[in-house]
Coordinates of C-alpha atoms in Angstrom, one line a residue:
Chain T
M218 CA 0.0 0.1 0.0
T219 CA 2.9 2.2 -0.6
D220 CA 1.0 3.8 -3.5
L221 CA -1.6 5.1 -1.3
A222 CA 0.6 6.4 1.3
T223 CA 2.2 8.8 -1.3
Y224 CA -1.2 10.1 -2.4
N225 CA -1.4 13.7 -1.9
F226 CA 2.3 13.8 -1.1
A227 CA 4.1 17.1 -0.9
Y228 CA 1.4 19.7 -0.2
L229 CA -0.5 20.1 -3.4
D230 CA -3.6 18.2 -4.1
E231 CA -3.7 15.6 -6.9
Q232 CA -5.6 17.7 -9.3
T233 CA -3.2 20.6 -9.1
K234 CA -0.4 18.3 -9.4
R235 CA -1.9 16.7 -12.3
M236 CA -2.4 20.0 -14.0
I237 CA 1.2 21.2 -13.1
R238 CA 2.7 17.9 -14.4
R239 CA 1.0 18.3 -17.7
A240 CA 2.2 21.7 -18.0
I241 CA 5.8 20.5 -17.4
L242 CA 5.5 17.7 -19.9
K243 CA 4.3 20.1 -22.5
A244 CA 7.2 22.5 -21.6
I245 CA 9.6 19.6 -22.0
A246 CA 8.2 18.7 -25.3
I247 CA 8.6 22.3 -26.5
P248 CA 11.9 23.5 -25.1
G249 CA 11.9 27.1 -24.2
Y250 CA 8.3 27.6 -24.7
Q251 CA 6.3 29.1 -21.8
V252 CA 3.4 27.1 -20.9
P253 CA 0.6 28.8 -19.1
F254 CA -0.7 27.1 -15.9
A255 CA -3.2 27.7 -13.1
S256 CA -0.7 28.8 -10.4
R257 CA -2.1 28.2 -6.9
E258 CA -1.8 30.4 -3.9
M259 CA 1.3 29.1 -1.9
P260 CA 1.9 29.6 1.8
M261 CA 4.4 32.3 0.9
P262 CA 4.5 35.6 -0.9
Y263 CA 5.1 36.0 -4.6
G264 CA 8.6 36.7 -5.4
W265 CA 9.7 34.1 -2.9
G266 CA 9.7 31.2 -5.2
T267 CA 6.0 30.2 -5.4
G268 CA 6.4 28.9 -9.1
G269 CA 9.6 27.0 -8.2
V270 CA 7.8 25.5 -5.1
Q271 CA 4.9 24.4 -7.2
V272 CA 7.1 22.8 -9.8
T273 CA 9.3 20.9 -7.1
A274 CA 6.1 19.9 -5.2
A275 CA 4.6 18.3 -8.4
I276 CA 7.7 16.3 -9.2
L277 CA 8.9 15.4 -5.8
G278 CA 8.7 11.8 -4.6
P279 CA 9.4 10.0 -1.5
D280 CA 12.8 8.8 -2.6
D281 CA 14.0 12.1 -3.8
V282 CA 16.8 14.1 -2.0
L283 CA 16.2 18.0 -2.2
K284 CA 18.7 20.7 -2.2
V285 CA 17.5 24.4 -2.1
I286 CA 19.9 27.2 -2.8
D287 CA 19.3 30.9 -3.0
Q288 CA 22.0 33.0 -4.7
G289 CA 24.2 29.9 -4.6
A290 CA 24.1 29.5 -0.8
D291 CA 22.2 26.8 1.2
D292 CA 22.1 29.0 4.3
T293 CA 20.0 32.0 3.3
T294 CA 16.5 32.7 4.4
N295 CA 14.8 31.6 1.2
A296 CA 16.7 28.5 0.9
V297 CA 16.2 27.6 4.5
S298 CA 12.5 28.1 4.6
I299 CA 11.7 26.4 1.4
R300 CA 13.8 23.4 2.6
A301 CA 12.2 23.4 5.9
F302 CA 8.8 23.6 4.0
F303 CA 9.3 20.4 2.0
Q304 CA 10.8 18.6 5.1
K305 CA 7.6 19.3 6.9
V306 CA 5.1 18.7 4.2
A307 CA 6.8 15.8 2.4
N308 CA 9.3 14.5 4.9
V309 CA 11.9 14.0 2.1
A310 CA 15.6 13.8 2.5
V311 CA 17.4 17.2 2.3
T312 CA 21.1 17.9 1.5
T313 CA 23.4 20.7 0.7
K314 CA 25.7 18.6 -1.3
T315 CA 25.0 19.1 -5.1
K316 CA 26.0 15.7 -6.2
D317 CA 23.7 13.9 -3.6
A318 CA 20.6 15.9 -4.7
T319 CA 18.1 14.6 -7.2
I320 CA 16.2 17.9 -7.2
I321 CA 17.9 21.2 -6.8
Q322 CA 15.6 24.3 -6.3
T323 CA 17.4 27.4 -7.1
R324 CA 17.2 31.1 -7.1
H325 CA 19.8 32.9 -9.3
R326 CA 22.4 30.2 -9.5
I327 CA 23.5 27.1 -11.2
P328 CA 25.8 25.0 -8.9
E329 CA 29.3 25.2 -9.8
E330 CA 29.6 21.4 -9.9
K331 CA 28.5 19.9 -13.1
L332 CA 25.1 18.4 -12.9
G333 CA 24.7 14.9 -14.1
E334 CA 22.0 12.6 -15.6
G335 CA 19.0 12.1 -13.3
Q336 CA 19.3 15.5 -11.5
T337 CA 16.6 18.1 -11.9
L338 CA 17.2 21.8 -11.5
V339 CA 14.1 23.8 -10.7
Y340 CA 14.5 27.6 -11.1
Q341 CA 12.3 30.2 -9.4
V342 CA 11.4 32.7 -12.1
P343 CA 10.1 36.3 -11.3
I344 CA 9.7 37.3 -15.0
P345 CA 9.5 34.7 -17.6
E346 CA 8.9 36.8 -20.7
P347 CA 12.3 37.9 -22.1
L348 CA 10.5 40.6 -24.3
R349 CA 8.6 42.0 -21.4
F350 CA 10.4 45.4 -21.0
L351 CA 10.7 45.8 -24.7
E352 CA 7.2 45.0 -25.8
P353 CA 4.7 45.2 -22.9
R354 CA 1.6 43.8 -24.5
E355 CA 1.6 40.1 -23.8
T356 CA -0.6 39.3 -26.8
E357 CA 2.0 40.9 -28.9
T358 CA 4.9 39.1 -27.3
R359 CA 3.2 35.6 -27.5
K360 CA 2.6 36.5 -31.3
M361 CA 6.3 37.4 -31.5
H362 CA 7.3 34.0 -30.0
A363 CA 4.9 32.1 -32.2
L364 CA 6.3 33.8 -35.4
E365 CA 9.8 33.7 -34.1
E366 CA 10.3 37.4 -34.4
Y367 CA 13.1 38.1 -32.3
G368 CA 14.7 41.1 -33.7
L369 CA 13.6 43.1 -30.8
M370 CA 15.8 41.2 -28.5
H371 CA 18.9 42.4 -30.4
V372 CA 17.7 45.8 -30.3
K373 CA 18.1 45.6 -26.5
L374 CA 21.6 44.3 -26.9
Y375 CA 22.2 47.0 -29.4
E376 CA 21.1 49.6 -26.9
D377 CA 23.4 48.1 -24.4
I378 CA 26.5 48.5 -26.7
A379 CA 25.5 51.8 -27.9
R380 CA 25.2 53.1 -24.3
N381 CA 28.0 51.3 -22.7
G382 CA 30.4 50.1 -25.4
H383 CA 29.7 46.5 -24.6
I384 CA 26.8 44.2 -23.9
A385 CA 26.1 45.4 -20.2
T386 CA 23.3 42.9 -19.5
T387 CA 24.9 40.6 -16.8
Y388 CA 21.7 38.7 -15.5
A389 CA 18.7 37.3 -17.2
Y390 CA 20.7 37.3 -20.3
P391 CA 18.5 36.0 -23.1
V392 CA 19.1 32.7 -24.7
K393 CA 18.0 30.9 -27.7
V394 CA 16.9 27.3 -27.0
E395 CA 17.3 24.4 -29.6
G396 CA 17.4 27.1 -32.4
R397 CA 13.8 28.1 -31.9
Y398 CA 12.5 29.8 -28.7
V399 CA 14.1 32.8 -27.0
M400 CA 14.0 32.4 -23.3
D401 CA 14.8 34.2 -20.1
P402 CA 17.0 32.1 -18.0
S403 CA 15.6 33.8 -15.0
P404 CA 17.9 36.2 -12.9
T405 CA 20.9 34.0 -13.1
P406 CA 24.2 35.8 -13.9
K407 CA 25.1 35.3 -17.5
F408 CA 28.2 33.4 -15.9
D409 CA 25.9 30.4 -15.7
N410 CA 24.5 30.5 -19.2
P411 CA 27.2 28.1 -20.7
K412 CA 26.3 25.6 -18.0
M413 CA 22.8 25.4 -19.4
H414 CA 24.1 24.4 -22.9
M415 CA 23.9 20.6 -23.5
S416 CA 23.5 20.0 -19.7
D417 CA 22.8 16.3 -18.6
A418 CA 20.3 17.5 -16.1
L419 CA 16.7 18.5 -16.7
Q420 CA 16.0 22.2 -16.1
L421 CA 12.5 23.3 -15.3
F422 CA 11.5 26.8 -14.7
G423 CA 8.4 28.0 -12.7
A424 CA 6.9 31.6 -12.5
G425 CA 4.3 31.6 -9.9
R426 CA 2.8 35.1 -10.2
E427 CA 3.2 35.1 -14.1
K428 CA 1.6 31.6 -14.1
R429 CA 4.0 30.2 -16.6
I430 CA 6.3 27.0 -16.7
Y431 CA 9.1 26.3 -19.3
A432 CA 11.8 23.7 -19.5
V433 CA 15.1 22.9 -21.0
P434 CA 15.3 19.1 -21.4
P435 CA 18.8 17.4 -21.1
H436 CA 21.3 17.7 -23.9
T437 CA 19.5 20.8 -25.4
Q438 CA 21.3 23.7 -27.2
V439 CA 21.0 26.8 -25.3
V440 CA 22.7 29.6 -26.9
S441 CA 23.4 33.0 -25.5
L442 CA 22.4 35.8 -28.1
D443 CA 25.1 38.3 -29.2
F444 CA 26.5 40.3 -32.1
E445 CA 29.2 39.0 -34.6
D446 CA 31.5 41.7 -33.5
H447 CA 30.6 41.8 -29.9
P448 CA 30.4 38.1 -28.9
F449 CA 28.9 36.8 -25.6
E450 CA 31.3 36.9 -22.8
I451 CA 30.9 35.6 -19.1
Q452 CA 32.0 37.7 -16.2
H453 CA 35.7 37.4 -15.1
F454 CA 37.0 37.8 -11.7
D455 CA 40.5 38.9 -11.2
K456 CA 41.0 37.3 -7.7
P457 CA 40.3 33.8 -6.6
C458 CA 38.0 32.9 -3.7
A459 CA 39.5 34.3 -0.5
L460 CA 38.4 31.3 1.4
C461 CA 39.1 28.2 -0.9
G462 CA 41.1 29.9 -3.6
A463 CA 38.7 28.6 -6.4
E464 CA 39.1 30.2 -9.8
Q465 CA 36.8 30.4 -12.7
V466 CA 33.7 30.4 -10.4
Y467 CA 31.2 33.0 -9.6
L468 CA 32.2 35.2 -6.6
D469 CA 30.2 37.4 -4.2
E470 CA 31.7 40.5 -2.8
V471 CA 31.4 40.7 1.0
V472 CA 32.1 43.9 2.9
L473 CA 34.2 43.0 6.0
D474 CA 34.5 46.3 8.0
D475 CA 33.7 50.1 7.5
R476 CA 37.2 50.8 6.5
G477 CA 36.9 49.5 3.0
G478 CA 37.9 45.9 3.8
R479 CA 36.1 43.4 1.5
M480 CA 36.6 39.9 0.2
F481 CA 35.4 37.8 -2.6
V482 CA 34.1 34.4 -1.8
C483 CA 32.5 31.6 -3.8
S484 CA 28.7 32.3 -4.3
D485 CA 28.2 28.5 -4.3
T486 CA 28.6 27.5 -0.6
D487 CA 28.5 24.0 -1.1
H488 CA 31.2 24.1 -3.5
C489 CA 33.4 26.4 -1.3
E490 CA 33.1 24.0 1.7
D491 CA 33.8 21.0 -0.4
R492 CA 36.9 22.5 -1.8
R493 CA 38.1 23.6 1.8
A494 CA 37.3 20.0 3.0
H495 CA 39.8 18.7 0.3
G496 CA 42.6 20.9 1.6
H497 CA 42.1 24.1 -0.8
V498 CA 43.0 27.2 1.1
G499 CA 42.2 30.8 0.0
H500 CA 44.5 33.8 1.0
L501 CA 42.2 35.1 3.6
L502 CA 41.8 31.7 5.3
A503 CA 45.6 31.2 5.2
Q504 CA 46.1 34.5 6.8
E505 CA 43.8 33.6 9.7
A506 CA 45.4 30.4 10.1
A507 CA 48.9 32.2 10.3
E508 CA 47.8 34.5 13.1
Chain A
M293 CA 10.6 44.3 -70.6
T294 CA 6.8 44.3 -69.5
T295 CA 5.9 46.1 -66.5
V296 CA 3.2 44.7 -64.3
P297 CA 1.3 46.4 -61.4
L298 CA 2.8 46.1 -58.0
L299 CA -0.5 46.1 -56.3
K300 CA -3.9 45.1 -57.8
V301 CA -7.1 46.1 -55.7
N302 CA -10.2 44.7 -56.8
D303 CA -13.6 45.8 -55.5
V304 CA -12.5 46.3 -51.9
S305 CA -15.2 47.1 -49.4
K306 CA -15.0 47.3 -45.7
F307 CA -18.2 47.7 -43.5
Y308 CA -18.3 48.5 -39.8
G309 CA -21.5 46.7 -39.1
S310 CA -24.0 48.6 -41.3
R311 CA -21.7 51.5 -41.4
I312 CA -19.6 52.0 -44.7
G313 CA -15.8 52.2 -44.2
C314 CA -15.0 52.1 -47.9
Q315 CA -16.9 50.6 -50.7
N316 CA -16.0 49.1 -54.3
V317 CA -12.5 50.5 -54.5
S318 CA -10.6 49.2 -57.4
F319 CA -7.2 50.4 -58.7
E320 CA -3.7 49.5 -59.8
L321 CA -0.5 50.7 -58.5
W322 CA 2.6 50.5 -60.7
P323 CA 6.2 50.3 -59.6
G324 CA 7.5 53.8 -58.9
E325 CA 4.3 55.3 -58.8
V326 CA 3.1 57.6 -55.9
L327 CA -0.8 57.5 -55.5
A328 CA -2.4 60.0 -53.2
I329 CA -5.8 59.4 -51.5
V330 CA -7.4 62.6 -50.8
G331 CA -10.7 63.4 -49.1
E332 CA -12.2 65.0 -46.0
S333 CA -12.0 63.3 -42.7
G334 CA -14.4 60.4 -42.5
S335 CA -14.4 59.7 -46.1
G336 CA -12.8 56.3 -45.6
K337 CA -9.4 57.1 -46.7
T338 CA -7.6 55.8 -43.8
T339 CA -9.9 52.7 -43.7
L340 CA -8.9 52.0 -47.2
L341 CA -5.1 52.4 -46.4
S342 CA -5.7 49.8 -43.6
C343 CA -7.4 47.4 -45.8
L344 CA -4.5 47.7 -48.4
S345 CA -1.7 47.4 -45.8
T346 CA -3.4 44.4 -44.1
R347 CA -4.0 46.2 -40.9
L348 CA -7.6 45.5 -41.4
M349 CA -9.3 42.6 -43.4
P350 CA -11.6 44.0 -46.1
T351 CA -15.3 42.7 -45.8
S352 CA -15.1 41.7 -49.4
G353 CA -12.8 42.2 -52.6
K354 CA -9.2 41.2 -53.2
V355 CA -5.9 42.9 -52.8
E356 CA -3.0 41.2 -54.8
Y357 CA 0.6 42.1 -54.2
H358 CA 3.6 41.5 -56.8
M359 CA 5.9 39.6 -54.7
R360 CA 9.7 39.6 -55.4
D361 CA 9.5 36.2 -56.8
G362 CA 7.1 37.4 -59.5
Q363 CA 4.0 35.9 -58.3
Y364 CA 0.9 37.7 -57.2
R365 CA -0.4 36.8 -53.9
D366 CA -3.7 37.5 -52.3
L367 CA -2.9 39.4 -49.1
A368 CA -5.9 38.3 -47.1
R369 CA -4.9 34.5 -47.8
M370 CA -1.2 34.9 -46.7
A371 CA -0.1 33.2 -43.6
E372 CA 0.3 35.7 -40.7
A373 CA 4.0 34.9 -40.3
E374 CA 4.6 35.8 -44.1
R375 CA 2.5 38.7 -44.0
R376 CA 4.4 40.3 -41.0
F377 CA 7.6 39.3 -42.8
L378 CA 6.4 41.2 -45.9
M379 CA 5.3 44.3 -43.7
R380 CA 8.9 44.7 -42.2
T381 CA 10.8 44.1 -45.3
D382 CA 9.2 44.9 -48.6
W383 CA 6.8 47.6 -47.1
G384 CA 6.9 50.6 -45.0
F385 CA 4.3 52.3 -43.1
V386 CA 4.6 55.9 -41.9
H387 CA 2.2 56.9 -39.4
Q388 CA 0.8 60.3 -38.8
N389 CA 1.9 60.3 -35.3
P390 CA 5.6 59.4 -35.2
A391 CA 5.3 57.9 -31.7
D392 CA 3.1 55.2 -33.1
G393 CA 5.8 54.0 -35.6
L394 CA 8.7 54.7 -33.5
R395 CA 10.0 52.9 -30.2
M396 CA 10.2 56.1 -28.2
T397 CA 12.5 54.4 -25.5
V398 CA 15.3 53.2 -27.6
S399 CA 18.0 55.3 -29.4
A400 CA 17.5 56.4 -33.0
G401 CA 20.2 54.2 -34.2
A402 CA 18.4 51.1 -32.6
N403 CA 15.2 52.3 -34.2
V404 CA 16.7 52.4 -37.7
G405 CA 18.5 49.1 -37.1
E406 CA 15.5 47.2 -35.6
R407 CA 14.4 46.0 -39.1
L408 CA 17.9 45.1 -40.1
M409 CA 18.2 42.9 -37.0
A410 CA 14.7 41.5 -37.4
V411 CA 15.8 40.1 -40.8
G412 CA 18.9 38.5 -39.4
D413 CA 21.6 41.3 -39.2
R414 CA 23.9 40.3 -36.4
H415 CA 26.9 42.5 -36.9
Y416 CA 26.6 45.5 -34.5
G417 CA 29.3 47.6 -36.7
N418 CA 27.5 47.2 -39.9
I419 CA 23.9 47.8 -38.4
R420 CA 25.3 51.1 -36.7
A421 CA 27.1 52.2 -40.0
T422 CA 23.8 51.8 -41.8
A423 CA 21.8 53.5 -39.3
A424 CA 24.3 56.5 -39.5
D425 CA 24.1 56.4 -43.2
W426 CA 20.1 56.5 -43.0
L427 CA 20.2 59.3 -40.6
R428 CA 22.3 61.3 -42.9
R429 CA 20.0 60.8 -45.7
V430 CA 17.0 61.9 -43.7
E431 CA 19.1 65.1 -42.5
I432 CA 19.5 64.1 -38.9
E433 CA 23.0 64.7 -37.7
E434 CA 25.0 61.7 -37.1
D435 CA 25.9 62.7 -33.4
R436 CA 22.1 62.3 -32.5
I437 CA 22.4 58.5 -33.3
D438 CA 22.3 57.5 -29.4
D439 CA 19.5 59.9 -28.6
Q440 CA 16.1 58.7 -28.0
P441 CA 13.3 59.9 -30.3
R442 CA 11.8 61.6 -27.2
A443 CA 14.6 64.1 -27.4
F444 CA 13.7 64.9 -31.2
S445 CA 11.5 67.6 -32.6
G446 CA 8.3 66.4 -34.4
G447 CA 9.9 67.0 -37.8
M448 CA 13.0 65.0 -36.9
R449 CA 10.7 62.2 -35.5
Q450 CA 9.0 62.0 -38.7
R451 CA 12.0 61.8 -40.7
L452 CA 13.4 59.1 -38.3
Q453 CA 10.3 57.2 -38.7
I454 CA 10.8 57.3 -42.6
A455 CA 14.4 56.2 -42.2
R456 CA 13.4 53.3 -40.1
N457 CA 10.9 52.1 -42.8
L458 CA 13.1 52.7 -45.7
V459 CA 16.2 50.8 -44.2
T460 CA 15.4 47.5 -45.8
A461 CA 14.9 49.0 -49.2
P462 CA 11.1 48.3 -49.3
R463 CA 9.2 48.6 -52.6
L464 CA 6.0 50.0 -51.3
V465 CA 5.5 52.6 -48.5
F466 CA 2.1 53.5 -47.1
M467 CA 1.8 56.9 -45.6
D468 CA -0.9 58.1 -43.3
E469 CA -1.0 61.9 -43.3
P470 CA 2.8 62.1 -43.1
T471 CA 2.9 65.7 -42.6
G472 CA 0.0 66.2 -40.2
G473 CA 0.8 68.0 -37.3
L474 CA 3.9 69.7 -38.6
D475 CA 4.3 73.3 -39.2
V476 CA 4.6 74.6 -42.9
S477 CA 8.4 75.1 -43.0
V478 CA 9.0 71.6 -41.6
Q479 CA 6.3 70.2 -43.8
A480 CA 8.0 71.6 -46.9
R481 CA 11.3 70.2 -45.9
L482 CA 9.8 66.8 -45.2
L483 CA 7.9 66.8 -48.4
D484 CA 11.2 67.6 -50.4
L485 CA 13.0 64.9 -48.6
V486 CA 10.1 62.3 -49.2
R487 CA 10.0 63.3 -53.0
G488 CA 13.9 63.0 -53.2
L489 CA 13.8 59.5 -51.6
V490 CA 10.7 58.4 -53.6
H491 CA 12.7 59.5 -56.8
D492 CA 16.1 58.0 -55.9
L493 CA 14.9 54.6 -54.7
G494 CA 12.0 54.2 -57.1
L495 CA 9.6 53.5 -54.4
S496 CA 6.0 53.2 -55.0
A497 CA 3.9 54.9 -52.4
I498 CA 0.3 55.3 -51.2
I499 CA -0.2 58.4 -49.5
V500 CA -3.4 59.3 -47.6
T501 CA -3.7 63.0 -47.0
H502 CA -6.3 65.8 -46.6
D503 CA -4.0 68.2 -47.7
L504 CA -4.2 68.9 -51.5
A505 CA -0.9 70.6 -51.6
V506 CA 0.8 67.6 -50.4
A507 CA -0.8 65.4 -53.0
R508 CA 0.0 68.0 -55.6
L509 CA 3.8 67.8 -54.7
L510 CA 4.4 64.1 -54.1
S511 CA 1.8 62.2 -56.1
H512 CA 1.5 61.1 -59.8
R513 CA -2.0 60.1 -59.5
M514 CA -4.7 60.7 -57.0
M515 CA -8.1 59.4 -55.9
V516 CA -10.6 61.6 -54.4
M517 CA -12.9 59.8 -51.8
K518 CA -16.2 60.7 -50.4
D519 CA -18.5 58.7 -48.0
G520 CA -16.3 55.7 -48.7
L521 CA -16.6 55.8 -52.4
V522 CA -14.0 56.8 -54.9
I523 CA -15.7 59.5 -56.8
E524 CA -13.0 60.7 -59.1
Q525 CA -9.4 59.5 -60.0
G526 CA -6.8 60.5 -62.6
L527 CA -3.4 62.1 -62.9
T528 CA -2.8 64.5 -60.2
D529 CA -2.4 67.5 -62.2
R530 CA -5.6 66.8 -64.2
V531 CA -7.7 66.3 -61.1
L532 CA -6.5 69.4 -59.4
D533 CA -6.4 71.6 -62.6
D534 CA -9.6 70.3 -64.1
P535 CA -11.7 68.6 -61.4
R536 CA -15.1 67.0 -62.8
E537 CA -16.9 66.2 -59.8
P538 CA -18.7 68.8 -58.0
Y539 CA -17.2 67.7 -54.6
T540 CA -13.8 67.8 -56.1
Q541 CA -14.3 71.1 -57.5
L542 CA -15.5 72.3 -54.0
L543 CA -12.4 70.7 -52.4
V544 CA -10.1 72.4 -54.8
S545 CA -11.7 75.7 -54.3
S546 CA -11.5 75.5 -50.6
I547 CA -7.8 75.8 -50.5
L548 CA -6.8 78.9 -48.8
Q549 CA -5.0 81.3 -51.0
V550 CA -2.5 83.5 -49.2

């Protein structure tokens, strides 16, 4: 009777789950296409990841191991409360280790560690429509998606270069999925865009307030838009992580005191801890150890 | 070489319920020809223009366009994707109010470049160079390229709108009162510019106006509309110098002489 025990598992009622799963299946079938769904009220405010929580609740099973990150960190308010929520309503195993997790709900970051087959990344999306600020009419943007009229997206990039001399968009950087739909990868930094390309993991996007679900299935092309003479580039940091010494990772700036002291540390806390456990030491940690 | 009409309009009518928008309009537009549609407000000229440019579906009748591949296509039966592609490559539409035709919150350069990017141009340097060239051709200084149209005067906006439409080298341009709302000296400059561009590029154009002077200056042929019907058509000079219909005579004699 284990089947009965999982009935109404993980907060949502069965009809809602069925509706969300159908939206997810449709989204996976049409990579990058925004599928409307009847988003429910969740016990948290809009903007806190109501879309992501609904997607996670719809795909979560009793055997899953859940990891929740917010800005790459496992220990920030949003991550802690959503993790606690699923522990309470579904009693699932949770983890902070990227490689142990089967479902990772994220806001803003893709973990540094390469995701593998069988893992699912669930994004919390505030504004799913990449054309929103260029064309406010939803009827028009849907038509533009349908007819593949994406010239306007490049107008935005053109404006960036005209004003700043380079493409100054650093997050929510538009991508083209499988050569068809232009998609907003939610407010992840463009540093993470290349990780979406040909990923082994399934990527699901849920926007609760905007009532849209979209997806990038495994092994799908995800190409960041650019100009021939202004190619897409990710952010570069001139210093390694102050705690673990990692390079080629996304760093957060942390102010240390009121005299201008600051450090750059890994935004992915799990990655940073893992490296330190393996004996990697950044300059600040080395300094502290010396004192 | 035989020349064939660019646009064939056959018995086009548009009804708004029981009201008449325009009725039984037929004409042919030839390559390089400028046709003016004149008449008082409410006479159906804008409705007709909307029907021709597929912004409205005619209630009955047929509008055929001579595509670049040499085939005639019924505009009403075209797929929407194809129609929209045609509208932003082979056609232009100049609105009376430039704010309707421009993106007011992006720079002049991006406004001109939008069509290029829409047809797949992905080289920033080339797009910008083309935009600068077009700004020069419509007499906007090149250093205004990064300014938003909000910072432009009415005349400049209208010229920018024209540049934005002509950048993909369209063969047919629709203009709805292109000089409405501009003062006379700016009007004169704009008319001069449009006349030069039409001549240089060999454009065909359909211009809707209530201003007979505009029609006189720009058009080769004109149609006079009243209550949704075309009551007189012919060469511009013939219609204006020798109007046959009483209404046309009235229209011509109502021009203020200074």
